[in-house]
PDB file of C-alpha atoms in Angstrom:
ATOM      1  CA  MET A   1    -113.504 -91.158-254.156  1.00 42.00           C
ATOM      2  CA  ALA A   2    -111.990 -89.830-251.275  1.00 43.00           C
ATOM      3  CA  GLU A   3    -112.730 -90.802-247.661  1.00 45.00           C
ATOM      4  CA  PRO A   4    -114.491 -87.981-246.097  1.00 49.00           C
ATOM      5  CA  THR A   5    -111.914 -85.856-243.706  1.00 44.00           C
ATOM      6  CA  THR A   6    -113.213 -85.810-239.874  1.00 44.00           C
ATOM      7  CA  LEU A   7    -114.103 -82.487-240.324  1.00 41.00           C
ATOM      8  CA  GLU A   8    -116.333 -82.942-243.226  1.00 45.00           C
ATOM      9  CA  SER A   9    -117.808 -85.590-241.490  1.00 49.00           C
ATOM     10  CA  LEU A  10    -118.464 -83.698-238.168  1.00 44.00           C
ATOM     11  CA  LEU A  11    -120.416 -81.073-240.132  1.00 45.00           C
ATOM     12  CA  ARG A  12    -122.414 -83.173-241.951  1.00 54.00           C
ATOM     13  CA  ARG A  13    -123.413 -84.701-238.559  1.00 57.00           C
ATOM     14  CA  ASP A  14    -124.193 -81.054-237.207  1.00 61.00           C
ATOM     15  CA  ARG A  15    -126.303 -80.675-240.268  1.00 67.00           C
ATOM     16  CA  TRP A  16    -128.786 -83.828-239.087  1.00 73.00           C
ATOM     17  CA  LEU A  17    -128.074 -82.413-235.693  1.00 74.00           C
ATOM     18  CA  VAL A  18    -129.838 -79.141-235.986  1.00 74.00           C
ATOM     19  CA  GLY A  19    -131.940 -80.777-238.921  1.00 78.00           C
ATOM     20  CA  LEU A  20    -133.534 -83.219-236.356  1.00 84.00           C
ATOM     21  CA  ALA A  21    -133.373 -80.701-232.928  1.00 83.00           C
ATOM     22  CA  LEU A  22    -135.338 -78.575-235.078  1.00 87.00           C
ATOM     23  CA  ALA A  23    -138.478 -81.387-236.004  1.00 89.00           C
ATOM     24  CA  VAL A  24    -137.899 -82.800-232.422  1.00 91.00           C
ATOM     25  CA  VAL A  25    -138.627 -79.484-230.530  1.00 91.00           C
ATOM     26  CA  ILE A  26    -141.456 -79.019-233.321  1.00 93.00           C
ATOM     27  CA  ALA A  27    -143.596 -82.231-233.142  1.00 94.00           C
ATOM     28  CA  LEU A  28    -143.135 -82.349-228.990  1.00 95.00           C
ATOM     29  CA  CYS A  29    -145.055 -79.097-229.636  1.00 94.00           C
ATOM     30  CA  TRP A  30    -147.641 -80.016-231.004  1.00 94.00           C
ATOM     31  CA  ALA A  31    -147.877 -83.537-229.130  1.00 94.00           C
ATOM     32  CA  TRP A  32    -148.774 -81.492-226.340  1.00 92.00           C
ATOM     33  CA  ILE A  33    -151.063 -78.934-228.096  1.00 92.00           C
ATOM     34  CA  VAL A  34    -153.407 -81.789-230.496  1.00 92.00           C
ATOM     35  CA  PRO A  35    -154.536 -83.392-226.997  1.00 90.00           C
ATOM     36  CA  MET A  36    -154.857 -80.912-225.251  1.00 89.00           C
ATOM     37  CA  ALA A  37    -157.151 -78.998-227.946  1.00 88.00           C
ATOM     38  CA  VAL A  38    -159.118 -82.365-228.682  1.00 88.00           C
ATOM     39  CA  ASP A  39    -159.939 -82.480-224.840  1.00 85.00           C
ATOM     40  CA  MET A  40    -160.772 -78.966-224.334  1.00 83.00           C
ATOM     41  CA  TYR A  41    -163.698 -79.631-226.762  1.00 81.00           C
ATOM     42  CA  GLY A  42    -164.601 -82.803-225.590  1.00 77.00           C
ATOM     43  CA  ARG A  43    -164.892 -83.819-221.884  1.00 77.00           C
ATOM     44  CA  MET A  44    -161.879 -81.858-220.535  1.00 74.00           C
ATOM     45  CA  SER A  45    -161.090 -84.886-218.441  1.00 74.00           C
ATOM     46  CA  GLY A  46    -157.061 -85.534-219.748  1.00 71.00           C
ATOM     47  CA  SER A  47    -155.000 -83.087-220.414  1.00 74.00           C
ATOM     48  CA  SER A  48    -157.098 -79.760-220.393  1.00 74.00           C
ATOM     49  CA  ALA A  49    -158.521 -80.565-217.335  1.00 72.00           C
ATOM     50  CA  TRP A  50    -156.999 -77.887-215.018  1.00 74.00           C
ATOM     51  CA  MET A  51    -158.776 -75.088-217.568  1.00 74.00           C
ATOM     52  CA  MET A  52    -162.164 -76.397-215.607  1.00 69.00           C
ATOM     53  CA  THR A  53    -161.375 -73.842-212.919  1.00 68.00           C
ATOM     54  CA  ASP A  54    -162.858 -70.840-211.504  1.00 68.00           C
ATOM     55  CA  ARG A  55    -159.690 -69.861-209.062  1.00 74.00           C
ATOM     56  CA  TRP A  56    -157.049 -67.891-211.238  1.00 78.00           C
ATOM     57  CA  ASP A  57    -154.182 -69.557-208.637  1.00 82.00           C
ATOM     58  CA  PHE A  58    -150.299 -69.236-209.529  1.00 85.00           C
ATOM     59  CA  THR A  59    -150.601 -73.369-210.746  1.00 86.00           C
ATOM     60  CA  HIS A  60    -153.169 -71.796-213.209  1.00 85.00           C
ATOM     61  CA  LEU A  61    -151.055 -69.280-214.373  1.00 91.00           C
ATOM     62  CA  VAL A  62    -148.233 -71.221-215.141  1.00 92.00           C
ATOM     63  CA  LEU A  63    -149.466 -73.967-217.085  1.00 91.00           C
ATOM     64  CA  LEU A  64    -151.751 -71.339-218.835  1.00 92.00           C
ATOM     65  CA  PHE A  65    -148.437 -69.560-219.685  1.00 95.00           C
ATOM     66  CA  ALA A  66    -146.873 -73.026-220.358  1.00 94.00           C
ATOM     67  CA  MET A  67    -149.804 -73.692-222.653  1.00 94.00           C
ATOM     68  CA  TRP A  68    -149.191 -70.610-224.610  1.00 96.00           C
ATOM     69  CA  ALA A  69    -144.942 -71.083-224.590  1.00 96.00           C
ATOM     70  CA  VAL A  70    -145.441 -73.943-226.266  1.00 95.00           C
ATOM     71  CA  MET A  71    -148.364 -72.983-228.985  1.00 95.00           C
ATOM     72  CA  MET A  72    -146.117 -70.250-229.725  1.00 96.00           C
ATOM     73  CA  VAL A  73    -143.013 -72.391-230.059  1.00 95.00           C
ATOM     74  CA  GLY A  74    -145.306 -75.152-232.442  1.00 94.00           C
ATOM     75  CA  MET A  75    -146.905 -72.357-234.849  1.00 95.00           C
ATOM     76  CA  MET A  76    -143.749 -70.215-235.166  1.00 95.00           C
ATOM     77  CA  LEU A  77    -140.641 -72.381-235.059  1.00 92.00           C
ATOM     78  CA  PRO A  78    -141.406 -73.714-238.663  1.00 91.00           C
ATOM     79  CA  SER A  79    -141.197 -70.280-240.723  1.00 90.00           C
ATOM     80  CA  ALA A  80    -138.299 -69.539-238.688  1.00 91.00           C
ATOM     81  CA  ALA A  81    -136.941 -73.083-240.232  1.00 89.00           C
ATOM     82  CA  PRO A  82    -135.604 -71.473-243.012  1.00 89.00           C
ATOM     83  CA  ALA A  83    -133.152 -68.558-240.988  1.00 90.00           C
ATOM     84  CA  LEU A  84    -131.688 -71.026-238.706  1.00 90.00           C
ATOM     85  CA  LEU A  85    -130.379 -73.501-241.133  1.00 88.00           C
ATOM     86  CA  ILE A  86    -128.899 -70.779-243.513  1.00 89.00           C
ATOM     87  CA  TYR A  87    -127.937 -69.240-240.379  1.00 90.00           C
ATOM     88  CA  ALA A  88    -125.815 -72.604-239.725  1.00 88.00           C
ATOM     89  CA  ALA A  89    -124.859 -73.400-243.211  1.00 86.00           C
ATOM     90  CA  VAL A  90    -122.964 -70.171-243.612  1.00 87.00           C
ATOM     91  CA  VAL A  91    -121.282 -70.762-239.813  1.00 87.00           C
ATOM     92  CA  ARG A  92    -120.002 -74.380-240.986  1.00 84.00           C
ATOM     93  CA  LYS A  93    -118.031 -71.967-244.059  1.00 83.00           C
ATOM     94  CA  SER A  94    -116.941 -70.383-241.483  1.00 79.00           C
ATOM     95  CA  PRO A  95    -113.398 -70.977-239.290  1.00 77.00           C
ATOM     96  CA  ASP A  96    -116.070 -71.841-236.681  1.00 71.00           C
ATOM     97  CA  GLY A  97    -117.953 -74.253-238.584  1.00 71.00           C
ATOM     98  CA  ALA A  98    -117.052 -77.222-236.112  1.00 73.00           C
ATOM     99  CA  ARG A  99    -119.251 -75.502-233.545  1.00 77.00           C
ATOM    100  CA  ALA A 100    -121.950 -74.795-236.347  1.00 81.00           C
ATOM    101  CA  ALA A 101    -124.863 -76.781-234.274  1.00 82.00           C
ATOM    102  CA  THR A 102    -123.829 -75.028-231.241  1.00 87.00           C
ATOM    103  CA  HIS A 103    -124.056 -71.557-233.178  1.00 89.00           C
ATOM    104  CA  ALA A 104    -127.877 -72.977-234.624  1.00 89.00           C
ATOM    105  CA  TYR A 105    -128.770 -73.437-231.245  1.00 90.00           C
ATOM    106  CA  ALA A 106    -128.189 -70.259-229.606  1.00 94.00           C
ATOM    107  CA  PHE A 107    -129.517 -68.625-232.999  1.00 95.00           C
ATOM    108  CA  GLY A 108    -132.826 -70.878-231.661  1.00 94.00           C
ATOM    109  CA  GLY A 109    -132.825 -69.749-228.239  1.00 95.00           C
ATOM    110  CA  GLY A 110    -132.459 -66.034-228.991  1.00 96.00           C
ATOM    111  CA  TYR A 111    -135.698 -66.404-231.205  1.00 96.00           C
ATOM    112  CA  LEU A 112    -138.000 -68.282-228.957  1.00 95.00           C
ATOM    113  CA  LEU A 113    -137.107 -66.176-226.092  1.00 97.00           C
ATOM    114  CA  VAL A 114    -138.560 -63.229-228.357  1.00 97.00           C
ATOM    115  CA  TRP A 115    -142.158 -65.394-228.032  1.00 97.00           C
ATOM    116  CA  THR A 116    -141.529 -66.899-224.946  1.00 97.00           C
ATOM    117  CA  VAL A 117    -141.819 -63.052-223.261  1.00 97.00           C
ATOM    118  CA  PHE A 118    -144.804 -62.151-226.230  1.00 97.00           C
ATOM    119  CA  SER A 119    -146.149 -66.009-224.179  1.00 97.00           C
ATOM    120  CA  LEU A 120    -146.428 -63.727-220.897  1.00 97.00           C
ATOM    121  CA  ALA A 121    -147.991 -61.142-222.307  1.00 97.00           C
ATOM    122  CA  ALA A 122    -150.575 -62.786-223.572  1.00 96.00           C
ATOM    123  CA  THR A 123    -151.418 -64.976-220.263  1.00 95.00           C
ATOM    124  CA  VAL A 124    -151.130 -61.775-218.986  1.00 95.00           C
ATOM    125  CA  LEU A 125    -153.604 -60.533-221.652  1.00 95.00           C
ATOM    126  CA  GLN A 126    -156.253 -63.562-221.384  1.00 93.00           C
ATOM    127  CA  ARG A 127    -156.019 -62.966-217.500  1.00 92.00           C
ATOM    128  CA  ALA A 128    -157.434 -59.063-218.015  1.00 93.00           C
ATOM    129  CA  LEU A 129    -160.223 -60.007-220.354  1.00 93.00           C
ATOM    130  CA  ALA A 130    -161.536 -63.311-218.137  1.00 89.00           C
ATOM    131  CA  LYS A 131    -161.966 -60.790-215.395  1.00 89.00           C
ATOM    132  CA  LEU A 132    -163.773 -58.395-217.973  1.00 90.00           C
ATOM    133  CA  LEU A 133    -165.665 -61.281-218.601  1.00 88.00           C
ATOM    134  CA  LEU A 134    -164.547 -60.752-222.158  1.00 92.00           C
ATOM    135  CA  LEU A 135    -163.583 -64.242-222.772  1.00 88.00           C
ATOM    136  CA  SER A 136    -165.420 -67.141-222.493  1.00 85.00           C
ATOM    137  CA  PRO A 137    -164.709 -70.491-220.838  1.00 79.00           C
ATOM    138  CA  MET A 138    -163.662 -71.997-224.535  1.00 80.00           C
ATOM    139  CA  MET A 139    -161.031 -69.064-223.884  1.00 86.00           C
ATOM    140  CA  GLU A 140    -162.653 -67.282-227.138  1.00 88.00           C
ATOM    141  CA  THR A 141    -163.988 -63.497-227.264  1.00 90.00           C
ATOM    142  CA  SER A 142    -167.151 -63.434-225.770  1.00 89.00           C
ATOM    143  CA  ASP A 143    -167.788 -59.704-227.002  1.00 91.00           C
ATOM    144  CA  ARG A 144    -168.526 -59.077-230.558  1.00 92.00           C
ATOM    145  CA  ARG A 145    -167.944 -55.744-230.581  1.00 94.00           C
ATOM    146  CA  LEU A 146    -163.709 -57.165-229.042  1.00 94.00           C
ATOM    147  CA  GLY A 147    -163.894 -59.675-231.326  1.00 94.00           C
ATOM    148  CA  GLY A 148    -164.880 -57.599-234.264  1.00 95.00           C
ATOM    149  CA  ALA A 149    -161.608 -55.310-233.122  1.00 96.00           C
ATOM    150  CA  LEU A 150    -159.544 -57.479-233.197  1.00 96.00           C
ATOM    151  CA  LEU A 151    -160.193 -58.560-236.433  1.00 96.00           C
ATOM    152  CA  LEU A 152    -159.924 -55.066-237.710  1.00 96.00           C
ATOM    153  CA  VAL A 153    -156.895 -54.760-236.441  1.00 96.00           C
ATOM    154  CA  ALA A 154    -155.334 -56.909-237.585  1.00 96.00           C
ATOM    155  CA  GLY A 155    -156.523 -56.753-241.537  1.00 95.00           C
ATOM    156  CA  LEU A 156    -155.405 -52.959-241.130  1.00 96.00           C
ATOM    157  CA  PHE A 157    -152.017 -54.234-240.158  1.00 96.00           C
ATOM    158  CA  GLN A 158    -151.586 -56.356-243.271  1.00 94.00           C
ATOM    159  CA  PHE A 159    -151.364 -53.676-245.075  1.00 94.00           C
ATOM    160  CA  THR A 160    -149.205 -51.154-243.344  1.00 94.00           C
ATOM    161  CA  PRO A 161    -145.429 -50.059-244.009  1.00 94.00           C
ATOM    162  CA  PHE A 162    -144.150 -51.957-240.805  1.00 95.00           C
ATOM    163  CA  LYS A 163    -145.614 -55.019-241.646  1.00 95.00           C
ATOM    164  CA  ARG A 164    -144.162 -54.922-244.790  1.00 93.00           C
ATOM    165  CA  ALA A 165    -140.975 -54.371-243.671  1.00 93.00           C
ATOM    166  CA  CYS A 166    -140.740 -56.893-241.121  1.00 94.00           C
ATOM    167  CA  LEU A 167    -141.739 -59.206-243.183  1.00 93.00           C
ATOM    168  CA  GLN A 168    -139.397 -58.731-245.831  1.00 91.00           C
ATOM    169  CA  TYR A 169    -136.893 -59.493-243.056  1.00 89.00           C
ATOM    170  CA  CYS A 170    -138.549 -62.899-242.623  1.00 91.00           C
ATOM    171  CA  ARG A 171    -139.388 -63.576-246.310  1.00 91.00           C
ATOM    172  CA  SER A 172    -135.153 -63.068-246.978  1.00 91.00           C
ATOM    173  CA  PRO A 173    -133.364 -64.635-244.167  1.00 89.00           C
ATOM    174  CA  ALA A 174    -130.221 -64.419-246.399  1.00 89.00           C
ATOM    175  CA  GLU A 175    -130.382 -60.633-246.552  1.00 91.00           C
ATOM    176  CA  PHE A 176    -131.343 -60.459-243.112  1.00 92.00           C
ATOM    177  CA  LEU A 177    -128.095 -62.339-241.891  1.00 90.00           C
ATOM    178  CA  THR A 178    -125.904 -60.206-244.217  1.00 90.00           C
ATOM    179  CA  ARG A 179    -127.332 -56.865-242.490  1.00 92.00           C
ATOM    180  CA  HIS A 180    -127.340 -57.957-238.830  1.00 90.00           C
ATOM    181  CA  TRP A 181    -124.428 -60.769-238.846  1.00 89.00           C
ATOM    182  CA  ARG A 182    -122.875 -60.887-235.446  1.00 86.00           C
ATOM    183  CA  PRO A 183    -120.066 -63.051-234.564  1.00 86.00           C
ATOM    184  CA  GLY A 184    -119.938 -65.946-232.157  1.00 86.00           C
ATOM    185  CA  VAL A 185    -122.289 -67.592-229.954  1.00 88.00           C
ATOM    186  CA  ALA A 186    -123.169 -64.755-228.577  1.00 91.00           C
ATOM    187  CA  GLY A 187    -124.028 -63.214-231.921  1.00 91.00           C
ATOM    188  CA  GLY A 188    -126.058 -65.852-232.931  1.00 93.00           C
ATOM    189  CA  PHE A 189    -127.930 -65.529-229.956  1.00 96.00           C
ATOM    190  CA  ARG A 190    -128.816 -61.887-230.853  1.00 95.00           C
ATOM    191  CA  LEU A 191    -129.091 -62.787-234.259  1.00 95.00           C
ATOM    192  CA  GLY A 192    -132.038 -65.529-233.394  1.00 96.00           C
ATOM    193  CA  TRP A 193    -133.406 -62.399-230.874  1.00 96.00           C
ATOM    194  CA  LEU A 194    -133.626 -60.114-233.182  1.00 96.00           C
ATOM    195  CA  HIS A 195    -135.075 -62.462-235.891  1.00 96.00           C
ATOM    196  CA  GLY A 196    -138.062 -63.588-233.253  1.00 96.00           C
ATOM    197  CA  LEU A 197    -138.713 -59.254-233.255  1.00 97.00           C
ATOM    198  CA  TYR A 198    -139.161 -59.024-236.682  1.00 96.00           C
ATOM    199  CA  CYS A 199    -141.280 -62.188-236.746  1.00 96.00           C
ATOM    200  CA  LEU A 200    -143.135 -60.779-233.967  1.00 96.00           C
ATOM    201  CA  GLY A 201    -143.494 -57.079-235.852  1.00 95.00           C
ATOM    202  CA  CYS A 202    -144.887 -58.984-238.659  1.00 94.00           C
ATOM    203  CA  CYS A 203    -147.476 -61.627-236.948  1.00 94.00           C
ATOM    204  CA  TRP A 204    -148.078 -60.194-233.225  1.00 96.00           C
ATOM    205  CA  ALA A 205    -151.741 -59.104-234.806  1.00 95.00           C
ATOM    206  CA  LEU A 206    -152.047 -61.866-236.027  1.00 95.00           C
ATOM    207  CA  MET A 207    -151.387 -63.924-232.910  1.00 96.00           C
ATOM    208  CA  LEU A 208    -154.226 -62.182-231.170  1.00 95.00           C
ATOM    209  CA  LEU A 209    -156.990 -63.879-233.534  1.00 95.00           C
ATOM    210  CA  LEU A 210    -156.181 -66.795-231.474  1.00 95.00           C
ATOM    211  CA  PHE A 211    -158.977 -65.289-228.908  1.00 95.00           C
ATOM    212  CA  VAL A 212    -161.226 -64.361-231.849  1.00 94.00           C
ATOM    213  CA  GLY A 213    -160.991 -68.174-233.068  1.00 91.00           C
ATOM    214  CA  GLY A 214    -160.689 -69.616-229.546  1.00 90.00           C
ATOM    215  CA  VAL A 215    -157.109 -70.205-227.835  1.00 90.00           C
ATOM    216  CA  MET A 216    -157.352 -73.711-227.852  1.00 89.00           C
ATOM    217  CA  ASN A 217    -159.051 -74.467-230.997  1.00 91.00           C
ATOM    218  CA  LEU A 218    -157.294 -76.927-233.163  1.00 92.00           C
ATOM    219  CA  TRP A 219    -158.468 -75.642-236.561  1.00 92.00           C
ATOM    220  CA  TRP A 220    -158.381 -71.669-235.861  1.00 93.00           C
ATOM    221  CA  ILE A 221    -154.465 -72.774-234.449  1.00 94.00           C
ATOM    222  CA  ALA A 222    -153.731 -75.167-237.320  1.00 94.00           C
ATOM    223  CA  GLY A 223    -154.918 -71.772-239.906  1.00 94.00           C
ATOM    224  CA  LEU A 224    -152.690 -69.460-238.240  1.00 95.00           C
ATOM    225  CA  THR A 225    -149.550 -71.757-238.283  1.00 94.00           C
ATOM    226  CA  VAL A 226    -150.478 -72.560-242.812  1.00 94.00           C
ATOM    227  CA  PHE A 227    -151.315 -68.852-243.128  1.00 93.00           C
ATOM    228  CA  VAL A 228    -147.764 -67.606-241.252  1.00 93.00           C
ATOM    229  CA  LEU A 229    -145.658 -70.389-243.195  1.00 92.00           C
ATOM    230  CA  LEU A 230    -146.914 -69.488-246.278  1.00 92.00           C
ATOM    231  CA  GLU A 231    -147.132 -66.059-245.827  1.00 92.00           C
ATOM    232  CA  LYS A 232    -142.867 -65.814-245.222  1.00 91.00           C
ATOM    233  CA  VAL A 233    -142.103 -68.803-247.336  1.00 88.00           C
ATOM    234  CA  ALA A 234    -144.455 -69.251-250.867  1.00 86.00           C
ATOM    235  CA  PRO A 235    -143.303 -67.439-253.721  1.00 85.00           C
ATOM    236  CA  LEU A 236    -146.642 -64.811-253.955  1.00 80.00           C
ATOM    237  CA  GLY A 237    -146.573 -65.152-249.611  1.00 79.00           C
ATOM    238  CA  ALA A 238    -146.455 -61.331-249.470  1.00 82.00           C
ATOM    239  CA  GLN A 239    -148.816 -60.443-251.908  1.00 87.00           C
ATOM    240  CA  GLY A 240    -151.340 -62.848-250.465  1.00 84.00           C
ATOM    241  CA  GLY A 241    -150.690 -61.795-246.744  1.00 83.00           C
ATOM    242  CA  ARG A 242    -151.986 -58.205-247.849  1.00 85.00           C
ATOM    243  CA  LEU A 243    -154.983 -59.404-249.171  1.00 88.00           C
ATOM    244  CA  SER A 244    -156.208 -61.615-246.715  1.00 91.00           C
ATOM    245  CA  GLY A 245    -156.616 -57.539-245.145  1.00 91.00           C
ATOM    246  CA  LEU A 246    -159.203 -57.695-246.708  1.00 93.00           C
ATOM    247  CA  PRO A 247    -161.183 -60.495-245.821  1.00 94.00           C
ATOM    248  CA  LEU A 248    -160.191 -60.018-242.114  1.00 95.00           C
ATOM    249  CA  MET A 249    -161.906 -56.122-241.973  1.00 95.00           C
ATOM    250  CA  ALA A 250    -164.638 -56.659-243.534  1.00 95.00           C
ATOM    251  CA  LEU A 251    -165.403 -59.827-240.960  1.00 94.00           C
ATOM    252  CA  GLY A 252    -164.340 -57.276-238.410  1.00 95.00           C
ATOM    253  CA  LEU A 253    -166.506 -55.043-239.468  1.00 95.00           C
ATOM    254  CA  TRP A 254    -169.258 -57.432-239.647  1.00 95.00           C
ATOM    255  CA  PHE A 255    -169.021 -58.174-236.490  1.00 91.00           C
ATOM    256  CA  LEU A 256    -168.981 -54.470-235.193  1.00 91.00           C
ATOM    257  CA  LEU A 257    -172.229 -53.860-237.226  1.00 85.00           C
TER     258      LEU A 257
END
């Protein structure tokens, strides 16, 4: 058997580097989310102690934004892994194959930037809801009408053509890459950003349900993460996602009525 060339060895190493980087980032996010969520519904004397304040000063807002950003990365990056890995595999077979890992990191950076911007918007929204006394100290809606409205919007959104179009690209990363391909590291960043926008277009209403079940409710976070992952990668995920709109709307109407 022929010995692998230097280039083949490098490409094999890059494959491991990309996969390892994905696993490490996701694990680190959950390693921060889980203790904070557990402490949130416990003594609140550990990693979530900073939440026990009536003052929304700059430090509190920065920590709140960091919480949202880490949570979004931990929840959304697993479902983006297929697109990222396929992109890296395509780059490995291109003339720029020796820099496949760099391209993949650029793709991931563009994707995560979208969810970082969303996290900033979610922080602003949470501040507004708290100021209007629509959010409890446990970071869940204290007004059934608001909770019902969010559930109803999320349920209706599951049936919209916009949702189906965005989900189609999320479920078909090869088609997405073929249609929007751009060369170079900057092209990889642009592809990641665009894929993140489709992902945001697909999942924004579901992410707002964190305000219904509790922003730091670990079971709610895990449930939404699994649901998003199945919707994007499971064989019947698209159909199941649409069907999920019915119980969401029913629960929303029950909240409202």
